[in-house]
Amino acid sequence: MIAIQNASLSYKGKQAVDSLSLTVAGGEIYGLLGPNGAGKSTTMNMLLGFLKPDSGKTIIAGINTSEQAGTSRKHIGYIPENVNLYPYLSGIENLDYFCKIANLHYSRQELSGFLTKCGLREEALNRRTETYSKGMRQKVGIAIAYAKKASAYLLDEPASGLDPLASNELSLLLKKLADEGAAILMASHDIFRVRETCHRIGILKHGVLVNEMHTSAVTANELEKIYLNYMQD
Amino acid sequence: MKQIIINELKMLFRVRVLVYLTALFIITLIMVTWSGSAQTSQQQQQQQAAGEHVREQWESIDNMNPHSAAHYGSYVFKPVTSLSSIDEGINSITGNVLRLEGHMQNEIIYSEASQTLSVSKFGKLKPSLLLQYIIPLLLIFLAFASVSSEKETGRLKLLVLQGASLRSVIFSKAISVWMYGLLLLAVTVAGQMIINSQGIGKDSLIRITLLSLVYSAYYYIITLLSTWFSARLKTNTASLSSMLGLWLLWTIFLPRIWGNTTDKLYPLPSRQNFTAAMQEDRSQGLDGHNPSDKRSEEFKQQTLAKYKVTSLQDLPVNFDGLRMQADEEYGNAVWDKHFGNNYGLLQKQKKFYQLSGIINPFASLQSTGMALSGSDMHHHLDFLQQAENYRRTLIKTLNDQHAFGGSKTGERAQKENNQFYRSISQFEYKMPSWKLISIHYVTDFLLLAIWVLAITIIVFTTSKKIKLA
């Protein structure tokens, strides 16, 4: 479970997040919409334990991330906008390395299984990642979190720069992970991808959660209108 | 940490440019080590041939007056050791041939720098040039972006989220680059030991081990500092320019600035003043070749009184020999006074220069590197001292033979046969042990150790403060 309880944080002299509260249950995908500077990355960094809220709490799997960052991180799978892997290592070597850092020792077969489950084609496993597309690197990034058996996935602008096919593959993969019980928080400004992927959506503006809704309650066009209305104010 | 180090090394050797560069470097190091050893071996052969020739000349002396033999004199050669092929220190500028004769202490001559334009201008290409200047530069280039690139790409966040601590990332990155430096160092040391396997004894082995430790310590300082800059500074450019600035300061500017300050604080007399002062003091003493000299007369009266006779003809010994030795001993005392004064000043200079190691570990590396290779000031002064001791023994033996060999005062026809000259042993330089030399460099060893410890503590305590968000 991912929870933010009345968290506020001023960052570099600006109120980046203001009394933010939201919860993402296991098996749920939550889309956090907002323009650049809305506070999405700050929210992510608080959940990752890299920033401490001035007030309120950020919780992952029941653990306060600012008080027990090390422990809470064990449950987090983080996929940034650009998953930069080690270019001179293959996909499987990258996964093996990140797993070993987490003290997880898997066989080659198990590592291959994680990668293929996350959508990487068999023939790409042993290729150096310098030849990978952004979508392929993202799949390795998700495989790293998956191999870690993360219960909470935090994705920062994951669909940015992906072609429609890769973007669709990402949505399907996230849904699969949610079906397995993961809580997923996805920060984005891609309205249509969020509408397509998430169960619930929150709109963040100047660090304040101005609206929250179920995706089943709105069409893509309606969501766009709501979003644009908030942004025009 | 182990996983990060393995990964770093794996990646280092997957970068094709670096593999080629490493191969080129290793080939260069082996060639330079080989050529340094070949030069040393050639010099050793030349010295041996010259030494044998000089000895042959000495042993061929027959029917010669002992004092004439003292003027005939001999030559000694400062030996070139196998280790000096790693770092020739001050050897190329100090000269290596010393003429030994009665009445005077000559200066050592025939430095390589005075005979070869390229050596005087650029110095010789020795492994020390690569080990002290080029490899640290290469390590800086490998380490300056090691953490900052991880930060820029976001991989550092991923590593931390996987459970790695910032401290372990920084130390692992530094250690992997350091290990690369150690590989290059090991190649040089192994090359040196294989090429010179016959000339390496226990003392040399200890010296090589200490030399490796000293270089390892310096490489550790360079790599850890570069990695720390990479973690602390905002951009790769800032990290690289800071380390290059420090490298320039340590290797080019500070040694010269500190050296010039040392010269100003403890100035050595100019050669002209030194010679003039020696001559002035020497003129106050007895002149062995001038019997009418006032001090010679005093010495004559003392000798007559000692032997309880009234004329030189009644002496059971040859007074000419005694006077020559008295002249020699006075000259020795003058030399001891002036050389001792210079030695004292050189010691003060050395001690002051060693203190620069507080802000410049390169100074400590350079000093200990020369010392362990047997090419520093202390080895040079030790050679001069041993040669002077031999000269004194040689001249005293000749003067004693002149005085007590059975001739009477004024008998210039006294001649000694070939057997006598052959009985005088040859000069053999005994290189001081590593222990004796190390005593002079405790400050440098200590400062290098303090640098290693201090930089480790700084990185250990500050790495947590690096912000990732």
XYZ file of C-alpha atoms in Angstrom:
702
model
C 0.000 0.000 0.000
C 1.121 3.532 -0.755
C -0.150 6.304 1.500
C 0.455 10.006 1.786
C -1.082 11.590 4.857
C -1.471 15.348 4.904
C 2.114 15.829 3.675
C 3.531 19.298 3.038
C 6.972 20.245 1.818
C 8.513 23.513 0.775
C 11.455 23.029 -1.513
C 13.934 25.675 -2.617
C 11.734 28.399 -1.118
C 8.556 27.172 -2.846
C 5.581 25.254 -1.457
C 6.096 22.142 -3.572
C 3.486 19.954 -1.859
C 0.679 21.291 0.278
C -1.364 19.065 2.634
C -1.389 16.185 0.190
C -3.247 13.040 1.087
C -3.824 10.006 -1.072
C -3.853 6.252 -0.774
C -3.125 3.540 -3.319
C -4.254 0.109 -2.260
C -2.643 -3.143 -3.330
C -3.909 -4.143 -6.788
C -4.689 -0.546 -7.680
C -3.049 1.771 -10.238
C -3.262 5.434 -9.343
C -2.456 8.140 -11.901
C -1.160 11.453 -10.637
C -1.770 14.040 -13.330
C -0.260 17.475 -13.365
C 1.878 19.822 -15.424
C 5.612 20.345 -14.891
C 6.222 21.885 -11.472
C 2.928 20.606 -10.012
C 4.801 18.637 -7.310
C 4.688 15.146 -8.845
C 8.465 14.524 -8.620
C 8.609 15.979 -5.112
C 5.842 13.575 -4.103
C 7.828 10.706 -5.634
C 11.011 11.770 -3.838
C 9.159 11.901 -0.523
C 7.845 8.386 -1.084
C 11.340 7.224 -2.063
C 12.697 8.643 1.190
C 14.977 11.150 -0.532
C 12.965 14.113 0.770
C 11.435 14.443 4.205
C 8.034 16.179 4.443
C 7.924 19.277 6.643
C 4.706 17.874 8.079
C 2.550 14.803 7.509
C 3.659 11.306 6.577
C 4.544 9.245 3.537
C 4.067 5.509 3.968
C 5.013 2.451 1.912
C 3.856 -0.997 3.022
C 3.051 0.449 6.423
C 6.547 1.937 6.882
C 7.159 5.654 7.301
C 9.568 6.477 4.434
C 11.243 9.438 6.106
C 11.874 7.633 9.368
C 12.834 4.227 7.969
C 13.926 4.997 4.446
C 16.175 1.931 4.165
C 13.454 -0.498 5.214
C 10.699 1.099 3.154
C 12.898 1.046 0.025
C 12.971 -2.739 0.151
C 9.313 -2.670 -0.891
C 9.662 -0.056 -3.619
C 10.097 -0.533 -7.319
C 10.996 2.771 -8.929
C 10.863 3.379 -12.649
C 12.075 6.842 -13.666
C 11.237 8.598 -16.913
C 14.477 7.343 -18.414
C 15.724 4.022 -17.161
C 19.451 4.365 -17.706
C 21.103 0.989 -17.494
C 24.791 0.145 -17.781
C 25.311 0.285 -21.546
C 28.229 -2.166 -21.659
C 26.236 -4.852 -19.860
C 23.456 -6.943 -21.371
C 19.877 -6.782 -20.129
C 20.330 -9.935 -18.096
C 23.651 -8.714 -16.656
C 22.045 -5.417 -15.628
C 19.223 -7.244 -13.898
C 21.643 -9.647 -12.222
C 23.766 -6.725 -10.981
C 20.864 -4.754 -9.512
C 19.530 -7.916 -7.889
C 22.892 -8.694 -6.332
C 23.055 -5.151 -4.938
C 19.763 -5.974 -3.214
C 21.380 -9.202 -2.032
C 19.165 -11.285 -4.286
C 20.935 -14.104 -6.074
C 18.964 -15.602 -8.933
C 19.888 -18.230 -11.472
C 20.245 -17.220 -15.098
C 17.010 -18.998 -15.857
C 15.146 -17.075 -13.175
C 16.577 -13.782 -14.417
C 15.519 -14.618 -17.977
C 12.070 -15.442 -16.628
C 11.721 -12.024 -14.964
C 12.765 -10.211 -18.100
C 10.513 -12.129 -20.439
C 7.618 -11.772 -18.031
C 8.156 -8.026 -18.210
C 7.943 -8.165 -21.983
C 11.570 -8.275 -23.108
C 12.069 -10.565 -26.051
C 14.307 -13.597 -25.611
C 16.744 -12.533 -28.333
C 17.413 -9.210 -26.557
C 18.375 -10.664 -23.188
C 22.065 -11.084 -23.916
C 22.513 -7.965 -26.016
C 24.265 -4.966 -24.533
C 21.700 -2.411 -23.403
C 23.430 0.312 -25.428
C 21.422 -1.136 -28.310
C 18.088 -1.085 -26.416
C 15.200 1.267 -27.115
C 13.697 3.355 -24.325
C 10.794 0.921 -24.013
C 13.141 -2.055 -23.694
C 15.151 -0.324 -20.973
C 11.931 0.444 -19.151
C 11.022 -3.237 -19.223
C 14.373 -4.074 -17.638
C 13.654 -1.352 -15.041
C 10.322 -2.962 -14.220
C 11.970 -6.392 -14.138
C 14.404 -5.058 -11.531
C 11.479 -4.019 -9.343
C 9.629 -7.253 -10.080
C 12.630 -9.422 -9.182
C 12.868 -7.512 -5.946
C 9.251 -8.533 -5.247
C 8.301 -4.914 -4.737
C 4.830 -4.330 -3.369
C 4.766 -0.654 -4.358
C 5.671 0.655 -7.789
C 6.449 4.320 -8.308
C 6.618 5.417 -11.924
C 7.715 8.903 -12.868
C 6.517 9.897 -16.361
C 6.931 6.319 -17.634
C 5.166 6.770 -20.965
C 7.032 9.905 -21.973
C 8.814 9.371 -25.273
C 7.465 5.876 -25.851
C 5.938 4.941 -29.194
C 2.229 3.897 -29.053
C 3.047 0.188 -29.162
C 5.586 0.411 -26.323
C 3.215 2.648 -24.376
C 0.428 0.110 -24.746
C 2.761 -2.724 -23.720
C 3.639 -0.719 -20.599
C -0.044 -0.315 -19.705
C -0.640 -4.037 -20.057
C 2.398 -4.841 -17.964
C 1.334 -2.470 -15.178
C -2.148 -3.979 -15.149
C -0.591 -7.438 -14.869
C 1.495 -6.284 -11.883
C -1.584 -4.755 -10.236
C -3.446 -7.998 -10.779
C -0.656 -9.702 -8.826
C -1.351 -7.314 -5.916
C 1.070 -4.445 -6.426
C 0.122 -0.863 -5.523
C 1.156 1.396 -8.414
C 1.494 5.159 -8.396
C 2.151 6.653 -11.780
C 2.978 10.353 -12.179
C 2.345 11.666 -15.642
C 0.981 14.446 -17.814
C -0.194 12.034 -20.468
C -3.988 12.200 -19.870
C -4.910 9.445 -22.294
C -2.329 6.930 -21.092
C -3.332 7.564 -17.473
C -7.007 7.168 -18.349
C -6.178 3.952 -20.177
C -4.018 2.428 -17.442
C -5.172 3.616 -14.033
C -8.086 2.795 -11.743
C -8.108 6.184 -10.086
C -6.722 9.576 -11.036
C -5.670 12.587 -8.977
C -4.993 16.025 -10.409
C -2.149 17.885 -8.762
C -1.760 21.632 -9.129
C 0.806 23.771 -7.253
C 1.308 20.901 -4.827
C -2.395 20.577 -4.007
C -4.546 17.588 -4.960
C -7.402 19.509 -6.577
C -9.475 16.579 -7.815
C -9.641 12.818 -7.495
C -11.821 10.459 -9.527
C -12.343 6.891 -10.714
C -11.438 6.421 -14.357
C -14.587 4.420 -14.878
C -16.538 7.607 -14.082
C -15.055 9.701 -16.886
C -14.311 9.359 -20.562
C -10.968 10.452 -21.969
C -12.497 13.596 -23.411
C -14.168 14.482 -20.110
C -10.945 13.926 -18.258
C -9.123 16.190 -20.688
C -11.721 18.913 -20.169
C -11.505 18.643 -16.376
C -7.733 18.718 -16.489
C -7.573 21.687 -18.846
C -10.095 23.599 -16.720
C -7.838 23.269 -13.717
C -4.789 24.242 -15.676
C -6.372 27.371 -17.158
C -7.146 28.897 -13.750
C 30.715 -3.255 -2.197
C 32.155 -6.357 -3.793
C 29.400 -6.446 -6.429
C 29.919 -2.806 -7.365
C 33.692 -3.298 -7.648
C 33.258 -6.391 -9.837
C 30.758 -4.563 -12.010
C 32.995 -1.509 -12.360
C 36.000 -3.600 -13.362
C 33.867 -5.601 -15.777
C 32.714 -2.395 -17.432
C 36.198 -0.864 -17.467
C 37.423 -3.761 -19.522
C 34.425 -3.666 -21.841
C 35.168 -0.147 -23.004
C 37.188 -0.865 -26.105
C 39.073 2.452 -26.043
C 40.177 1.778 -22.495
C 41.274 -1.754 -23.332
C 43.424 -0.419 -26.179
C 44.734 2.357 -23.960
C 45.561 -0.129 -21.210
C 47.351 -2.416 -23.663
C 49.290 0.570 -25.013
C 50.140 1.662 -21.503
C 51.308 -1.782 -20.464
C 53.470 -2.096 -23.580
C 54.901 1.389 -22.906
C 55.562 0.566 -19.267
C 57.317 -2.682 -20.165
C 59.366 -0.930 -22.842
C 60.318 1.923 -20.548
C 61.206 -0.528 -17.760
C 63.241 -2.586 -20.188
C 65.001 0.431 -21.684
C 65.687 1.855 -18.202
C 67.188 -1.462 -17.152
C 69.175 -1.708 -20.380
C 70.589 1.796 -19.800
C 71.450 0.884 -16.226
C 73.036 -2.370 -17.272
C 75.094 -0.549 -19.929
C 76.224 2.016 -17.370
C 77.110 -0.747 -14.936
C 79.212 -2.483 -17.594
C 80.946 0.778 -18.525
C 81.654 1.511 -14.879
C 82.929 -1.979 -14.298
C 85.244 -1.723 -17.302
C 86.449 1.715 -16.201
C 86.910 0.475 -12.616
C 88.927 -2.528 -13.795
C 91.038 -0.267 -15.986
C 91.736 2.128 -13.099
C 92.620 -0.789 -10.829
C 94.919 -2.261 -13.472
C 96.680 1.084 -13.685
C 97.039 1.221 -9.906
C 98.301 -2.337 -9.653
C 100.855 -1.696 -12.383
C 102.560 1.004 -10.285
C 106.055 -0.125 -9.476
C 109.054 1.604 -7.992
C 107.225 4.772 -7.198
C 107.567 7.111 -4.260
C 104.444 6.724 -2.041
C 103.748 10.428 -2.073
C 104.065 10.514 -5.850
C 101.505 7.710 -5.851
C 99.244 9.925 -3.682
C 99.437 12.562 -6.388
C 98.956 9.925 -9.059
C 95.706 9.115 -7.282
C 92.849 6.957 -8.375
C 89.240 7.152 -9.521
C 86.073 5.783 -7.972
C 82.710 5.403 -9.647
C 79.321 5.948 -8.087
C 77.607 2.626 -8.758
C 74.366 2.532 -10.670
C 71.885 0.226 -8.952
C 69.218 -1.836 -10.682
C 66.529 -0.003 -8.719
C 67.640 3.367 -10.020
C 66.335 2.245 -13.403
C 62.844 2.813 -11.949
C 63.603 6.256 -10.591
C 66.948 7.856 -11.269
C 66.270 10.758 -8.907
C 69.197 13.142 -8.745
C 71.665 10.728 -10.363
C 71.607 12.294 -13.807
C 72.678 15.665 -12.468
C 75.155 14.740 -9.744
C 77.933 13.066 -11.720
C 79.382 9.649 -11.101
C 83.184 9.838 -11.294
C 85.348 11.030 -8.426
C 89.108 11.502 -8.576
C 90.854 10.654 -5.317
C 94.280 12.139 -4.594
C 96.393 13.590 -1.843
C 95.954 17.115 -0.471
C 92.521 17.716 -1.948
C 88.945 16.549 -2.146
C 87.732 16.784 -5.698
C 84.204 17.313 -6.912
C 82.285 14.463 -8.471
C 82.128 14.945 -12.230
C 80.660 13.659 -15.503
C 76.972 13.949 -14.827
C 74.806 12.601 -17.625
C 72.980 15.907 -17.851
C 76.269 17.679 -18.573
C 77.009 15.336 -21.441
C 73.675 14.787 -23.150
C 71.493 17.601 -24.387
C 68.282 15.551 -24.267
C 68.919 14.466 -20.679
C 69.710 18.011 -19.565
C 66.568 19.327 -21.249
C 63.950 16.658 -20.686
C 65.396 14.163 -18.253
C 65.382 10.459 -19.060
C 62.298 8.416 -19.785
C 62.103 6.236 -16.693
C 59.164 4.282 -15.246
C 58.948 6.905 -12.481
C 57.778 9.473 -15.044
C 54.839 7.249 -15.969
C 54.204 6.077 -12.412
C 54.291 9.529 -10.838
C 52.738 11.729 -13.512
C 50.897 9.804 -16.210
C 49.168 7.001 -14.290
C 47.681 9.405 -11.685
C 46.403 11.514 -14.574
C 44.825 8.444 -16.130
C 43.236 7.555 -12.783
C 41.776 11.070 -12.543
C 40.240 10.675 -16.010
C 38.737 7.347 -15.000
C 37.365 8.546 -11.656
C 36.221 12.128 -12.192
C 32.801 11.112 -13.540
C 32.417 7.830 -11.711
C 29.712 9.012 -9.302
C 28.473 12.129 -11.082
C 27.553 10.104 -14.171
C 25.576 7.753 -11.942
C 23.804 10.776 -10.478
C 23.113 12.328 -13.869
C 21.681 9.128 -15.324
C 19.593 8.355 -12.247
C 21.371 5.036 -11.684
C 22.590 6.234 -8.293
C 18.965 6.477 -7.138
C 18.337 2.961 -8.419
C 21.419 1.658 -6.618
C 20.352 3.296 -3.355
C 16.817 1.944 -3.771
C 18.298 -1.515 -4.217
C 19.959 -1.111 -0.826
C 23.439 0.218 -1.660
C 24.682 3.003 0.599
C 26.183 6.148 -0.904
C 29.325 5.446 1.088
C 29.730 1.994 -0.394
C 29.082 3.328 -3.912
C 31.797 5.993 -3.542
C 34.347 3.641 -1.983
C 33.607 0.866 -4.484
C 33.976 3.202 -7.449
C 37.250 4.550 -6.042
C 38.602 1.105 -5.238
C 37.859 -0.232 -8.714
C 39.769 2.651 -10.354
C 42.514 2.234 -7.761
C 42.791 -1.451 -8.647
C 43.297 -0.453 -12.260
C 46.196 1.761 -11.133
C 47.582 -1.114 -9.085
C 47.493 -3.328 -12.163
C 49.715 -0.875 -14.035
C 51.989 -0.592 -11.013
C 52.191 -4.379 -10.719
C 53.155 -4.672 -14.389
C 56.043 -2.241 -13.844
C 57.232 -3.906 -10.658
C 56.948 -7.395 -12.149
C 58.765 -6.223 -15.286
C 61.517 -4.712 -13.176
C 61.905 -7.892 -11.137
C 61.929 -10.184 -14.174
C 64.378 -8.048 -16.146
C 66.711 -7.576 -13.183
C 66.096 -10.926 -11.508
C 69.825 -11.505 -10.979
C 70.567 -8.184 -9.307
C 67.729 -8.269 -6.790
C 68.657 -9.225 -3.248
C 66.722 -9.122 0.002
C 67.313 -5.406 0.518
C 66.112 -4.627 -3.010
C 63.036 -6.791 -2.487
C 62.108 -4.848 0.638
C 62.749 -1.588 -1.184
C 60.501 -2.676 -4.100
C 57.773 -3.715 -1.653
C 57.928 -0.373 0.124
C 58.024 1.436 -3.212
C 54.861 -0.413 -4.285
C 53.171 0.504 -0.996
C 54.071 4.165 -1.362
C 52.751 4.316 -4.939
C 49.625 2.392 -3.914
C 48.975 4.938 -1.169
C 49.348 7.852 -3.575
C 47.047 6.226 -6.161
C 44.498 5.611 -3.409
C 44.586 9.296 -2.437
C 44.188 10.401 -6.062
C 41.330 8.028 -6.883
C 39.377 8.499 -3.676
C 39.685 12.270 -3.935
C 38.589 12.237 -7.606
C 35.620 10.030 -6.761
C 34.691 12.235 -3.831
C 34.822 15.339 -6.041
C 32.686 13.452 -8.522
C 30.104 12.781 -5.805
C 30.178 16.235 -4.207
C 30.453 18.599 -7.161
C 27.496 19.352 -9.349
C 28.957 18.699 -12.786
C 31.546 16.456 -14.397
C 33.346 19.543 -15.680
C 33.697 20.940 -12.171
C 34.971 17.614 -10.895
C 37.500 17.154 -13.723
C 38.802 20.715 -13.630
C 39.178 20.598 -9.832
C 41.201 17.396 -9.959
C 43.332 18.572 -12.874
C 43.988 21.806 -10.994
C 45.035 19.825 -7.947
C 47.244 17.555 -10.056
C 48.970 20.585 -11.583
C 49.375 22.185 -8.186
C 50.785 19.045 -6.604
C 53.109 17.950 -9.382
C 54.182 21.177 -11.101
C 53.700 24.279 -8.986
C 53.973 23.335 -5.308
C 57.267 21.407 -5.615
C 58.856 24.415 -7.321
C 57.347 27.024 -5.012
C 58.292 25.015 -1.926
C 61.723 24.213 -3.365
C 62.472 27.876 -4.030
C 61.286 28.819 -0.542
C 63.540 26.118 0.909
C 66.528 27.519 -1.016
C 65.765 30.995 0.287
C 65.351 29.867 3.890
C 68.429 27.657 3.982
C 70.749 28.896 1.225
C 73.785 26.791 0.354
C 76.990 28.752 -0.326
C 77.778 29.226 -3.998
C 80.483 26.963 -5.417
C 82.812 29.982 -5.670
C 82.257 31.007 -2.048
C 82.524 27.413 -0.874
C 85.872 26.927 -2.658
C 87.183 30.322 -1.505
C 86.256 29.601 2.124
C 87.888 26.161 1.933
C 91.059 27.667 0.450
C 91.118 30.388 3.082
C 90.874 27.838 5.906
C 93.323 25.541 4.176
C 95.869 28.369 3.944
C 95.784 28.689 7.742
C 97.163 25.181 8.072
C 100.376 23.387 7.448
C 101.686 23.126 3.876
C 103.158 19.707 3.342
C 105.153 20.830 0.325
C 106.683 23.907 1.962
C 109.258 23.038 4.661
C 109.930 26.740 5.392
C 106.306 27.289 6.241
C 105.917 28.597 9.807
C 103.496 25.848 10.826
C 105.751 23.233 9.268
C 108.522 24.504 11.469
C 106.330 24.195 14.560
C 105.375 20.634 13.581
C 109.070 19.842 13.028
C 109.948 21.054 16.524
C 107.095 19.002 18.042
C 108.276 15.900 16.166
C 111.917 16.374 17.209
C 110.768 16.749 20.808
C 108.593 13.669 20.524
C 111.484 11.535 19.265
C 113.932 13.313 21.614
C 116.378 14.197 18.831
C 117.811 17.514 17.677
C 117.882 17.184 13.902
C 115.664 15.672 11.231
C 118.524 13.422 10.127
C 118.481 11.812 13.578
C 114.814 10.896 13.290
C 114.193 7.155 12.862
C 111.420 8.057 10.433
C 111.047 10.139 7.286
C 109.735 13.507 8.445
C 108.482 14.334 4.922
C 105.892 11.584 5.247
C 104.788 12.788 8.683
C 104.464 16.349 7.414
C 102.417 15.229 4.434
C 100.073 13.326 6.723
C 99.801 16.303 9.093
C 98.963 18.476 6.086
C 96.385 15.870 5.039
C 94.777 15.733 8.456
C 94.453 19.477 8.625
C 92.890 19.423 5.147
C 90.512 16.716 6.267
C 89.402 18.804 9.225
C 88.780 21.772 6.920
C 86.780 19.568 4.555
C 84.831 18.096 7.461
C 83.971 21.581 8.674
C 82.769 22.898 5.302
C 81.231 19.688 4.036
C 79.606 19.231 7.448
C 78.178 22.720 7.210
C 76.779 21.979 3.767
C 75.504 18.614 4.959
C 73.712 20.337 7.837
C 72.129 22.814 5.464
C 71.073 20.034 3.100
C 69.476 18.210 6.031
C 67.566 21.353 7.006
C 66.454 21.842 3.391
C 65.355 18.235 3.202
C 63.408 18.437 6.461
C 61.666 21.633 5.420
C 60.852 20.199 2.004
C 59.404 17.087 3.634
C 56.891 19.274 5.448
C 55.352 20.168 2.082
C 53.886 16.654 2.256
C 51.312 18.087 4.656
C 49.619 19.795 1.720
C 51.168 17.827 -1.109
C 51.321 14.014 -0.944
C 53.137 14.036 -4.287
C 56.173 15.544 -2.532
C 56.234 12.605 -0.107
C 55.816 10.157 -2.986
C 58.654 11.726 -4.961
C 61.039 11.816 -1.988
C 60.385 8.251 -0.874
C 60.410 7.035 -4.487
C 63.936 8.380 -4.975
C 65.091 7.138 -1.585
C 63.874 3.587 -2.116
C 65.345 3.543 -5.627
C 68.702 4.567 -4.156
C 68.906 7.761 -6.163
C 68.236 10.454 -3.585
C 70.454 12.974 -1.837
C 71.180 10.688 1.120
C 72.537 7.921 -1.096
C 74.627 10.480 -2.947
C 76.047 11.972 0.245
C 76.665 8.496 1.579
C 78.687 7.668 -1.533
C 80.708 10.873 -1.158
C 81.369 10.077 2.503
C 82.456 6.511 1.803
C 84.682 7.686 -1.063
C 86.251 10.339 1.177
C 86.838 7.782 3.929
C 88.549 5.538 1.402
C 90.628 8.467 0.122
C 91.805 9.224 3.655
C 92.760 5.609 4.300
C 94.541 5.413 0.960
C 96.530 8.615 1.442
C 97.345 7.748 5.070
C 98.625 4.328 3.965
C 100.861 6.019 1.380
C 102.047 8.738 3.805
C 102.691 6.182 6.541
C 104.742 4.119 4.115
C 106.591 7.284 3.210
C 107.216 8.081 6.881
C 107.789 4.652 8.388
C 108.880 2.644 5.362
C 112.586 2.803 6.309
C 113.708 5.936 4.506
C 115.182 9.029 6.079
C 114.039 12.617 5.793
C 114.892 14.119 2.412
C 115.387 10.767 0.718
C 113.356 11.414 -2.356
C 114.537 8.269 -3.996
C 112.408 6.120 -1.699
C 110.427 3.813 -3.937
C 107.867 1.164 -3.146
C 107.481 -1.901 -5.263
C 104.455 -3.215 -7.056
C 103.585 -5.624 -4.239
C 102.968 -2.724 -1.870
C 100.615 -0.954 -4.267
C 98.758 -4.184 -4.972
C 98.274 -4.702 -1.237
C 96.131 -1.565 -1.008
C 92.538 -2.668 -1.334
C 90.184 -1.340 -3.939
C 87.256 0.990 -3.130
C 84.033 -0.871 -2.695
C 80.849 1.079 -2.154
C 78.395 -0.468 0.282
C 74.899 0.765 -0.391
C 73.104 1.705 2.833
C 70.341 -0.672 3.841
C 66.680 0.258 3.411
C 66.441 0.635 7.189
C 69.200 3.240 7.357
C 67.664 5.208 4.515
C 64.094 4.905 5.766
C 65.056 6.689 9.002
C 65.473 9.877 6.958
C 62.024 9.469 5.418
C 59.824 8.712 8.411
C 58.092 12.085 7.941
C 57.205 11.253 4.325
C 55.916 7.772 5.151
C 53.927 9.192 8.033
C 52.418 12.030 6.003
C 51.358 9.658 3.238
C 49.694 7.426 5.839
C 47.959 10.459 7.368
C 46.718 11.506 3.922
C 45.300 8.024 3.321
C 43.601 8.027 6.695
C 42.337 11.607 6.490
C 40.848 11.251 3.026
C 39.188 7.974 4.051
C 37.653 9.608 7.134
C 36.486 12.651 5.156
C 34.785 10.502 2.514
C 33.386 8.174 5.164
C 31.812 10.976 7.171
C 30.591 13.228 4.359
C 29.199 10.732 1.870
C 25.865 10.550 3.666
C 25.272 14.234 3.065
C 25.108 13.887 -0.708
C 21.624 14.774 -1.920
C 19.862 12.554 -4.393
C 16.618 14.529 -4.873
